Amino acid sequence: MCQRKLGLDMMNSVSTQDRSFDNGGLGNIRSWMQRNVDDRKLAGCSMLMAHKSDEVFFHAAGQRSREKALPYTRDTATRIYSMTKPITSAALMMLVERGLVHLEAPVSRFIPAFETMQALIPGAEHIDQTEPAPSPTLHQLMTHTSGLSYPFNPGILARAMDAQDLIFGPRQGRLADMVDQVAKLPLAFQPGSRWEYSVATDVLGRVVEIISGKPLDVFFSDAIFEPLGMTETSFSVPMQARDRFASLYTPLAGDAMALNEAKTGGESLRLVDEAETSPFLKTEMHSGGGGLISTIDDYMNFTEMLRQGGTFNAQRLLSTRIVDFMMQNHLPGDIASMGPQSFAEQPMEGMGFGLGGAIVLDPARVGTPGSVGDFSWGGMASTFFWVDREKDLSVVFFTQLSPSSSYPLRAEMKALVHGAMVG
């Protein structure tokens, strides 16, 4: 098993052997990936692993387009959806580190539409059964305790959002306009009282724009993508990557995002967004909650920046103390203890939430092998990453299957990776 350094010299092979991984165990990962393709659960997929900044594993299987029989390759461009959230969270923390904002500031300080808020009363049955509520803080937005929701969640607010199509899709206009529409609806609960996965990170993206004075795509490019060498990460598929962009599939018979009305049966890999006609080829919306396209090497650069405490290839984006702060649990307990009534990209038992990602508090309660403190998040198209700072490990998994709740891929891959570790 040869290694190579990630980053500027990533194309140079290194002849050393990493004795922390068993070749047989890594072979099990390859077999698992191919089995998911052979069983028609995934059209294609790729996984990249780094240990102590050395690449120790890469494998790709299947196709990025079944219709055109195009292989899923290392440079395949994919929709990362909610794996955009950690990037937006890092962007806001860069502004915090510069002293331009603090996390307890109410969002209304930057977006006046959130000035006079209402929240649904406990037990509400209609959208107009509300009571006054404070404007959520930036910290509550970052931790999904703000009272906002998603259209695909259960509940009254989610149904109202679904009726207005408030999903921050790639062709849904300007970020500022949709954020103002969200602010017109009541909150699902009083800020800070519960946890609910939401469009809060999209709102934070708008806050980043206002504080920085730059459109979100420009701030991302200047402050994050350029320093990290993420040349193929963007809200629209980069021109040079259009012939490598993957199609999106679903095992559902209906809308791949309509989790409240998920309909199973029929084709297990139904095409829902063809690469050649995708709205992501040219987007209008800069969704900080789910809008980015990326490649696996690009996203590994961001993941390694987090694992290395804010630095990658001698480029410092965040201080080590700020990254440590982001990777602490910012909830009173685990997510499950905060009465969630929503979809989430991670288990809730034994899992806390930091700033932009989930934190493993107790692997036994999570029910998946891992280390206390693992920081991770995923996307609706079944992409996933995690950082294990205890074991100096970064893992990124890319595929294009929506929704991410279709199969227990993430639990299986964590077990496989830990099964391959011998040191």
CSV table of C-alpha atoms in Angstrom, one decimal:
chain,number,residue,atom,x,y,z
A,1,MET,CA,0.0,0.0,0.0
A,2,CYS,CA,1.8,3.1,-1.2
A,3,GLN,CA,1.1,6.5,0.2
A,4,ARG,CA,1.3,10.0,-1.2
A,5,LYS,CA,1.3,13.4,0.5
A,6,LEU,CA,-1.9,15.4,0.2
A,7,GLY,CA,-1.7,19.0,-1.0
A,8,LEU,CA,0.8,20.7,-3.2
A,9,ASP,CA,2.9,17.6,-3.7
A,10,MET,CA,0.0,15.1,-3.8
A,11,MET,CA,1.0,13.7,-7.2
A,12,ASN,CA,4.4,12.5,-5.9
A,13,SER,CA,4.3,8.9,-4.8
A,14,VAL,CA,5.8,8.0,-1.4
A,15,SER,CA,7.2,4.6,-0.9
A,16,THR,CA,6.6,4.3,2.8
A,17,GLN,CA,4.1,1.8,4.2
A,18,ASP,CA,1.5,2.9,6.7
A,19,ARG,CA,1.3,0.1,9.2
A,20,SER,CA,-1.8,1.5,10.8
A,21,PHE,CA,-4.0,-0.2,8.1
A,22,ASP,CA,-4.4,-3.8,7.1
A,23,ASN,CA,-4.5,-4.5,3.4
A,24,GLY,CA,-7.1,-7.1,3.9
A,25,GLY,CA,-9.3,-4.6,5.7
A,26,LEU,CA,-8.8,-2.0,2.9
A,27,GLY,CA,-9.8,-4.8,0.5
A,28,ASN,CA,-13.1,-5.1,2.4
A,29,ILE,CA,-13.8,-1.5,1.7
A,30,ARG,CA,-13.2,-2.0,-2.0
A,31,SER,CA,-15.5,-5.0,-2.0
A,32,TRP,CA,-18.2,-3.1,-0.1
A,33,MET,CA,-18.1,-0.3,-2.6
A,34,GLN,CA,-18.3,-2.7,-5.6
A,35,ARG,CA,-21.1,-4.7,-3.9
A,36,ASN,CA,-23.2,-1.5,-3.5
A,37,VAL,CA,-22.8,-0.9,-7.3
A,38,ASP,CA,-23.5,-4.5,-8.2
A,39,ASP,CA,-26.6,-4.6,-6.0
A,40,ARG,CA,-27.8,-1.4,-7.8
A,41,LYS,CA,-27.9,0.6,-4.6
A,42,LEU,CA,-25.3,3.1,-6.0
A,43,ALA,CA,-24.5,4.0,-9.6
A,44,GLY,CA,-21.0,4.8,-8.6
A,45,CYS,CA,-18.9,6.0,-5.6
A,46,SER,CA,-15.4,7.0,-4.4
A,47,MET,CA,-13.6,7.0,-1.1
A,48,LEU,CA,-10.4,8.9,-0.1
A,49,MET,CA,-8.7,8.4,3.2
A,50,ALA,CA,-5.7,10.3,4.7
A,51,HIS,CA,-3.7,9.4,7.8
A,52,LYS,CA,-1.3,11.9,9.3
A,53,SER,CA,-1.6,13.9,6.0
A,54,ASP,CA,-0.6,10.9,3.9
A,55,GLU,CA,-3.1,9.4,1.4
A,56,VAL,CA,-3.6,5.8,2.5
A,57,PHE,CA,-6.6,4.7,0.5
A,58,PHE,CA,-8.5,5.7,-2.7
A,59,HIS,CA,-10.9,3.7,-4.6
A,60,ALA,CA,-13.7,4.4,-7.1
A,61,ALA,CA,-16.4,2.0,-8.4
A,62,GLY,CA,-19.3,2.1,-10.8
A,63,GLN,CA,-20.5,4.9,-13.0
A,64,ARG,CA,-21.2,8.6,-12.8
A,65,SER,CA,-23.7,8.1,-15.6
A,66,ARG,CA,-25.4,4.8,-16.1
A,67,GLU,CA,-27.2,6.0,-19.2
A,68,LYS,CA,-23.9,6.9,-20.9
A,69,ALA,CA,-21.8,4.2,-19.3
A,70,LEU,CA,-19.3,6.8,-18.0
A,71,PRO,CA,-17.0,5.6,-15.2
A,72,TYR,CA,-17.0,7.2,-11.7
A,73,THR,CA,-13.5,8.5,-11.5
A,74,ARG,CA,-11.4,10.4,-9.0
A,75,ASP,CA,-12.1,13.7,-10.6
A,76,THR,CA,-15.8,13.2,-10.9
A,77,ALA,CA,-17.7,16.4,-9.8
A,78,THR,CA,-20.6,15.9,-7.5
A,79,ARG,CA,-23.4,17.7,-5.7
A,80,ILE,CA,-22.3,17.9,-2.0
A,81,TYR,CA,-25.5,19.5,-0.8
A,82,SER,CA,-25.3,19.8,3.0
A,83,MET,CA,-21.5,19.2,3.1
A,84,THR,CA,-21.6,22.9,2.1
A,85,LYS,CA,-22.7,23.7,5.7
A,86,PRO,CA,-19.2,23.1,7.3
A,87,ILE,CA,-17.7,25.4,4.7
A,88,THR,CA,-20.2,28.2,5.5
A,89,SER,CA,-19.7,27.7,9.2
A,90,ALA,CA,-15.9,28.0,8.8
A,91,ALA,CA,-16.5,31.2,6.7
A,92,LEU,CA,-18.5,32.7,9.6
A,93,MET,CA,-15.9,31.7,12.1
A,94,MET,CA,-13.2,33.4,10.0
A,95,LEU,CA,-15.2,36.6,10.5
A,96,VAL,CA,-15.6,35.9,14.2
A,97,GLU,CA,-11.8,35.4,14.5
A,98,ARG,CA,-11.3,38.8,12.9
A,99,GLY,CA,-13.5,40.5,15.5
A,100,LEU,CA,-16.2,41.5,12.9
A,101,VAL,CA,-19.1,39.6,14.7
A,102,HIS,CA,-19.8,37.5,17.8
A,103,LEU,CA,-21.9,34.4,18.0
A,104,GLU,CA,-24.5,35.7,20.5
A,105,ALA,CA,-25.5,38.6,18.1
A,106,PRO,CA,-29.1,38.3,17.0
A,107,VAL,CA,-29.5,37.7,13.2
A,108,SER,CA,-31.8,40.7,13.1
A,109,ARG,CA,-28.7,42.9,13.5
A,110,PHE,CA,-27.7,41.9,10.0
A,111,ILE,CA,-31.1,40.9,8.4
A,112,PRO,CA,-33.9,43.3,9.5
A,113,ALA,CA,-36.6,40.9,8.3
A,114,PHE,CA,-35.9,38.8,11.5
A,115,GLU,CA,-36.5,41.8,13.8
A,116,THR,CA,-40.1,40.9,14.9
A,117,MET,CA,-40.4,37.2,15.2
A,118,GLN,CA,-43.2,34.8,16.2
A,119,ALA,CA,-42.9,31.1,17.1
A,120,LEU,CA,-45.6,28.4,17.0
A,121,ILE,CA,-47.1,27.8,20.4
A,122,PRO,CA,-46.6,24.3,21.9
A,123,GLY,CA,-49.1,22.0,20.5
A,124,ALA,CA,-50.1,24.3,17.7
A,125,GLU,CA,-52.2,22.9,14.9
A,126,HIS,CA,-52.2,25.8,12.5
A,127,ILE,CA,-49.5,28.2,11.2
A,128,ASP,CA,-51.2,31.2,12.8
A,129,GLN,CA,-51.1,29.9,16.4
A,130,THR,CA,-48.1,31.8,17.5
A,131,GLU,CA,-46.5,33.8,20.3
A,132,PRO,CA,-43.7,36.5,20.3
A,133,ALA,CA,-40.2,35.1,20.0
A,134,PRO,CA,-36.7,36.7,20.1
A,135,SER,CA,-34.6,36.9,17.0
A,136,PRO,CA,-32.4,33.8,16.9
A,137,THR,CA,-28.7,34.3,17.6
A,138,LEU,CA,-26.0,33.3,15.1
A,139,HIS,CA,-25.0,30.6,17.6
A,140,GLN,CA,-28.5,29.2,17.5
A,141,LEU,CA,-28.4,29.3,13.7
A,142,MET,CA,-25.1,27.4,13.6
A,143,THR,CA,-26.3,24.7,16.0
A,144,HIS,CA,-29.8,24.2,14.4
A,145,THR,CA,-31.5,25.4,17.6
A,146,SER,CA,-32.9,28.6,16.0
A,147,GLY,CA,-36.5,27.4,15.4
A,148,LEU,CA,-36.1,27.3,11.6
A,149,SER,CA,-36.9,24.2,9.6
A,150,TYR,CA,-36.7,22.5,6.2
A,151,PRO,CA,-39.5,21.8,3.8
A,152,PHE,CA,-38.8,18.0,4.0
A,153,ASN,CA,-39.2,17.9,7.8
A,154,PRO,CA,-42.4,16.9,9.5
A,155,GLY,CA,-44.5,19.7,11.2
A,156,ILE,CA,-46.5,22.8,10.5
A,157,LEU,CA,-43.6,25.1,9.7
A,158,ALA,CA,-42.1,22.5,7.3
A,159,ARG,CA,-45.4,22.2,5.5
A,160,ALA,CA,-45.7,26.0,5.1
A,161,MET,CA,-42.1,26.1,3.7
A,162,ASP,CA,-42.9,23.3,1.3
A,163,ALA,CA,-46.0,25.1,0.0
A,164,GLN,CA,-43.8,28.1,-0.7
A,165,ASP,CA,-40.9,25.9,-2.0
A,166,LEU,CA,-38.4,27.5,0.4
A,167,ILE,CA,-35.6,25.0,-0.3
A,168,PHE,CA,-32.8,27.3,-1.7
A,169,GLY,CA,-32.6,25.4,-4.9
A,170,PRO,CA,-30.0,26.3,-7.6
A,171,ARG,CA,-32.5,28.2,-9.8
A,172,GLN,CA,-34.5,29.9,-7.1
A,173,GLY,CA,-33.2,33.5,-7.5
A,174,ARG,CA,-31.2,35.6,-5.0
A,175,LEU,CA,-30.1,34.4,-1.6
A,176,ALA,CA,-31.2,37.7,0.0
A,177,ASP,CA,-34.7,37.4,-1.3
A,178,MET,CA,-35.3,33.8,-0.1
A,179,VAL,CA,-33.9,34.6,3.3
A,180,ASP,CA,-36.4,37.4,3.7
A,181,GLN,CA,-39.2,35.0,2.7
A,182,VAL,CA,-38.1,32.5,5.4
A,183,ALA,CA,-38.2,35.3,8.0
A,184,LYS,CA,-41.9,36.0,7.2
A,185,LEU,CA,-42.9,32.6,8.6
A,186,PRO,CA,-43.1,31.8,12.3
A,187,LEU,CA,-40.4,29.7,14.0
A,188,ALA,CA,-41.2,26.1,14.8
A,189,PHE,CA,-40.3,26.7,18.5
A,190,GLN,CA,-38.7,29.2,20.8
A,191,PRO,CA,-35.0,29.7,19.9
A,192,GLY,CA,-32.8,27.5,21.9
A,193,SER,CA,-35.5,25.1,23.2
A,194,ARG,CA,-35.1,22.3,20.6
A,195,TRP,CA,-32.9,21.0,17.8
A,196,GLU,CA,-34.3,20.9,14.3
A,197,TYR,CA,-32.3,20.5,11.0
A,198,SER,CA,-33.0,23.6,9.0
A,199,VAL,CA,-32.1,26.3,6.4
A,200,ALA,CA,-30.3,28.2,9.2
A,201,THR,CA,-27.0,27.8,7.4
A,202,ASP,CA,-28.4,29.4,4.3
A,203,VAL,CA,-29.3,32.4,6.5
A,204,LEU,CA,-25.7,32.3,7.9
A,205,GLY,CA,-24.5,32.5,4.3
A,206,ARG,CA,-26.4,35.7,3.8
A,207,VAL,CA,-24.9,37.0,7.1
A,208,VAL,CA,-21.4,36.2,5.7
A,209,GLU,CA,-22.3,38.3,2.6
A,210,ILE,CA,-23.4,41.3,4.7
A,211,ILE,CA,-20.5,41.3,7.1
A,212,SER,CA,-17.8,40.7,4.4
A,213,GLY,CA,-19.4,42.9,1.8
A,214,LYS,CA,-18.9,40.2,-0.8
A,215,PRO,CA,-21.3,37.7,-2.6
A,216,LEU,CA,-21.0,34.3,-0.9
A,217,ASP,CA,-19.3,32.7,-3.9
A,218,VAL,CA,-16.6,35.4,-4.0
A,219,PHE,CA,-15.9,35.2,-0.3
A,220,PHE,CA,-15.7,31.4,-0.5
A,221,SER,CA,-13.3,31.7,-3.4
A,222,ASP,CA,-11.1,34.4,-1.9
A,223,ALA,CA,-11.0,33.2,1.7
A,224,ILE,CA,-11.3,29.4,1.5
A,225,PHE,CA,-11.1,27.8,-2.0
A,226,GLU,CA,-8.0,29.6,-3.3
A,227,PRO,CA,-5.9,29.2,-0.2
A,228,LEU,CA,-6.8,25.5,0.0
A,229,GLY,CA,-6.3,24.8,-3.7
A,230,MET,CA,-10.0,23.9,-4.2
A,231,THR,CA,-10.1,24.8,-7.8
A,232,GLU,CA,-13.1,22.7,-8.7
A,233,THR,CA,-15.5,23.7,-5.9
A,234,SER,CA,-18.2,26.2,-6.8
A,235,PHE,CA,-21.9,26.9,-6.8
A,236,SER,CA,-22.1,26.1,-10.5
A,237,VAL,CA,-20.3,23.2,-12.1
A,238,PRO,CA,-16.9,24.6,-13.2
A,239,MET,CA,-16.5,24.8,-17.0
A,240,GLN,CA,-13.5,22.5,-17.0
A,241,ALA,CA,-15.5,19.8,-14.9
A,242,ARG,CA,-18.7,19.7,-17.0
A,243,ASP,CA,-17.7,16.6,-18.8
A,244,ARG,CA,-16.9,15.0,-15.4
A,245,PHE,CA,-20.2,15.9,-13.6
A,246,ALA,CA,-22.2,13.0,-12.2
A,247,SER,CA,-25.9,12.4,-12.6
A,248,LEU,CA,-28.1,12.1,-9.6
A,249,TYR,CA,-30.2,9.0,-8.8
A,250,THR,CA,-32.9,7.9,-6.3
A,251,PRO,CA,-34.5,4.7,-5.2
A,252,LEU,CA,-37.8,6.5,-4.6
A,253,ALA,CA,-40.6,6.5,-7.0
A,254,GLY,CA,-41.5,10.1,-6.2
A,255,ASP,CA,-39.6,13.3,-5.4
A,256,ALA,CA,-36.1,12.4,-4.2
A,257,MET,CA,-36.2,15.2,-1.6
A,258,ALA,CA,-39.8,14.7,-0.4
A,259,LEU,CA,-39.0,12.7,2.7
A,260,ASN,CA,-42.5,13.3,4.1
A,261,GLU,CA,-44.1,11.5,1.2
A,262,ALA,CA,-41.3,9.0,0.2
A,263,LYS,CA,-42.6,6.4,-2.2
A,264,THR,CA,-40.6,3.3,-2.6
A,265,GLY,CA,-40.8,0.6,-5.3
A,266,GLY,CA,-39.7,0.2,-8.9
A,267,GLU,CA,-36.3,1.2,-10.2
A,268,SER,CA,-33.6,1.4,-7.5
A,269,LEU,CA,-31.5,3.8,-9.5
A,270,ARG,CA,-34.0,6.2,-11.1
A,271,LEU,CA,-32.4,9.2,-12.8
A,272,VAL,CA,-33.6,12.5,-11.2
A,273,ASP,CA,-31.0,15.0,-12.3
A,274,GLU,CA,-29.0,14.3,-15.5
A,275,ALA,CA,-25.6,15.9,-15.6
A,276,GLU,CA,-26.0,17.4,-19.1
A,277,THR,CA,-29.2,19.3,-18.2
A,278,SER,CA,-28.8,19.9,-14.4
A,279,PRO,CA,-29.7,23.2,-12.9
A,280,PHE,CA,-26.3,23.1,-11.2
A,281,LEU,CA,-24.6,23.9,-14.6
A,282,LYS,CA,-25.5,27.5,-14.1
A,283,THR,CA,-27.0,28.5,-10.7
A,284,GLU,CA,-28.6,31.6,-9.4
A,285,MET,CA,-28.8,30.8,-5.7
A,286,HIS,CA,-25.7,30.7,-3.5
A,287,SER,CA,-27.0,28.3,-0.9
A,288,GLY,CA,-24.6,28.1,2.0
A,289,GLY,CA,-26.7,25.2,3.3
A,290,GLY,CA,-26.5,23.0,0.3
A,291,GLY,CA,-25.4,24.5,-3.0
A,292,LEU,CA,-21.8,23.5,-3.7
A,293,ILE,CA,-20.3,21.2,-6.3
A,294,SER,CA,-17.0,19.7,-5.5
A,295,THR,CA,-14.5,16.9,-6.2
A,296,ILE,CA,-13.2,14.4,-3.6
A,297,ASP,CA,-9.7,15.8,-3.6
A,298,ASP,CA,-11.0,19.4,-3.2
A,299,TYR,CA,-13.1,18.4,-0.2
A,300,MET,CA,-10.3,16.4,1.3
A,301,ASN,CA,-8.2,19.6,1.4
A,302,PHE,CA,-11.0,21.3,3.4
A,303,THR,CA,-11.3,18.2,5.7
A,304,GLU,CA,-7.6,18.1,6.3
A,305,MET,CA,-7.6,21.8,7.1
A,306,LEU,CA,-10.0,21.1,9.9
A,307,ARG,CA,-8.1,18.0,11.1
A,308,GLN,CA,-4.8,20.0,11.2
A,309,GLY,CA,-6.4,22.8,13.3
A,310,GLY,CA,-7.1,25.4,10.7
A,311,THR,CA,-3.9,25.0,8.5
A,312,PHE,CA,-3.3,23.2,5.2
A,313,ASN,CA,-0.2,23.5,3.0
A,314,ALA,CA,1.2,26.3,5.1
A,315,GLN,CA,-2.0,28.3,4.6
A,316,ARG,CA,-3.8,29.2,7.9
A,317,LEU,CA,-7.5,29.8,7.6
A,318,LEU,CA,-8.5,29.5,11.2
A,319,SER,CA,-6.6,29.4,14.5
A,320,THR,CA,-6.3,26.1,16.3
A,321,ARG,CA,-8.3,27.4,19.2
A,322,ILE,CA,-11.2,28.4,16.9
A,323,VAL,CA,-11.2,24.9,15.3
A,324,ASP,CA,-11.1,23.3,18.7
A,325,PHE,CA,-14.1,25.5,19.7
A,326,MET,CA,-16.0,24.4,16.5
A,327,MET,CA,-15.4,20.8,17.3
A,328,GLN,CA,-16.8,20.9,20.8
A,329,ASN,CA,-20.4,19.9,21.6
A,330,HIS,CA,-22.4,23.1,21.7
A,331,LEU,CA,-25.6,21.5,22.9
A,332,PRO,CA,-26.6,20.8,26.6
A,333,GLY,CA,-26.5,17.0,25.8
A,334,ASP,CA,-26.9,14.9,22.7
A,335,ILE,CA,-29.2,15.8,19.8
A,336,ALA,CA,-31.7,13.2,21.0
A,337,SER,CA,-32.1,15.0,24.3
A,338,MET,CA,-33.4,18.2,22.6
A,339,GLY,CA,-36.5,16.6,21.2
A,340,PRO,CA,-35.8,16.7,17.5
A,341,GLN,CA,-38.7,16.2,15.1
A,342,SER,CA,-36.6,16.4,11.9
A,343,PHE,CA,-34.6,14.5,9.4
A,344,ALA,CA,-30.8,14.6,10.1
A,345,GLU,CA,-27.7,13.5,8.3
A,346,GLN,CA,-26.4,11.7,11.4
A,347,PRO,CA,-27.7,9.5,14.3
A,348,MET,CA,-29.0,11.5,17.3
A,349,GLU,CA,-28.4,9.2,20.2
A,350,GLY,CA,-24.9,9.8,21.6
A,351,MET,CA,-24.3,12.5,19.1
A,352,GLY,CA,-23.8,16.2,19.9
A,353,PHE,CA,-23.5,19.1,17.5
A,354,GLY,CA,-20.7,21.6,17.1
A,355,LEU,CA,-20.4,24.5,14.7
A,356,GLY,CA,-21.1,23.0,11.3
A,357,GLY,CA,-21.0,19.3,12.1
A,358,ALA,CA,-21.9,16.5,14.4
A,359,ILE,CA,-19.7,15.4,17.3
A,360,VAL,CA,-19.5,11.8,18.6
A,361,LEU,CA,-20.0,11.9,22.4
A,362,ASP,CA,-20.4,8.2,23.0
A,363,PRO,CA,-19.7,5.7,20.1
A,364,ALA,CA,-21.6,2.9,21.9
A,365,ARG,CA,-24.8,5.0,22.1
A,366,VAL,CA,-24.3,6.1,18.4
A,367,GLY,CA,-24.1,2.4,17.6
A,368,THR,CA,-21.2,2.9,15.2
A,369,PRO,CA,-17.4,2.4,15.7
A,370,GLY,CA,-15.6,5.7,16.1
A,371,SER,CA,-13.7,7.9,18.5
A,372,VAL,CA,-15.1,10.4,21.0
A,373,GLY,CA,-14.8,13.8,19.3
A,374,ASP,CA,-15.2,12.6,15.7
A,375,PHE,CA,-16.5,15.6,13.7
A,376,SER,CA,-18.6,14.8,10.6
A,377,TRP,CA,-21.4,15.7,8.3
A,378,GLY,CA,-23.0,14.5,5.1
A,379,GLY,CA,-25.2,15.6,2.2
A,380,MET,CA,-28.6,14.6,0.8
A,381,ALA,CA,-26.9,12.8,-2.1
A,382,SER,CA,-25.3,10.3,0.4
A,383,THR,CA,-21.9,12.1,0.5
A,384,PHE,CA,-20.1,12.0,3.8
A,385,PHE,CA,-16.9,13.1,5.6
A,386,TRP,CA,-15.4,12.7,9.0
A,387,VAL,CA,-12.4,13.9,10.9
A,388,ASP,CA,-10.9,11.7,13.7
A,389,ARG,CA,-8.3,13.8,15.4
A,390,GLU,CA,-7.5,11.1,17.9
A,391,LYS,CA,-6.3,8.8,15.2
A,392,ASP,CA,-5.1,11.6,12.8
A,393,LEU,CA,-7.6,10.4,10.2
A,394,SER,CA,-9.7,12.1,7.5
A,395,VAL,CA,-12.2,10.3,5.3
A,396,VAL,CA,-14.3,11.6,2.4
A,397,PHE,CA,-17.0,9.5,0.6
A,398,PHE,CA,-18.7,10.7,-2.6
A,399,THR,CA,-21.6,9.2,-4.4
A,400,GLN,CA,-24.9,10.6,-5.9
A,401,LEU,CA,-27.9,9.0,-4.4
A,402,SER,CA,-30.8,10.9,-2.8
A,403,PRO,CA,-32.0,10.7,-0.1
A,404,SER,CA,-29.1,9.9,2.2
A,405,SER,CA,-31.4,7.9,4.4
A,406,SER,CA,-31.9,5.3,1.7
A,407,TYR,CA,-29.2,2.8,3.0
A,408,PRO,CA,-27.0,2.7,6.2
A,409,LEU,CA,-23.9,3.5,4.1
A,410,ARG,CA,-22.3,5.8,6.7
A,411,ALA,CA,-22.5,3.4,9.6
A,412,GLU,CA,-21.2,0.6,7.3
A,413,MET,CA,-18.2,2.6,6.1
A,414,LYS,CA,-17.2,3.7,9.6
A,415,ALA,CA,-17.2,0.1,10.7
A,416,LEU,CA,-15.2,-0.9,7.6
A,417,VAL,CA,-12.6,1.8,8.2
A,418,HIS,CA,-12.1,1.0,11.8
A,419,GLY,CA,-12.0,-2.7,10.9
A,420,ALA,CA,-9.1,-1.9,8.6
A,421,MET,CA,-7.1,0.0,11.3
A,422,VAL,CA,-4.6,-2.0,13.2
A,423,GLY,CA,-2.6,0.7,14.9
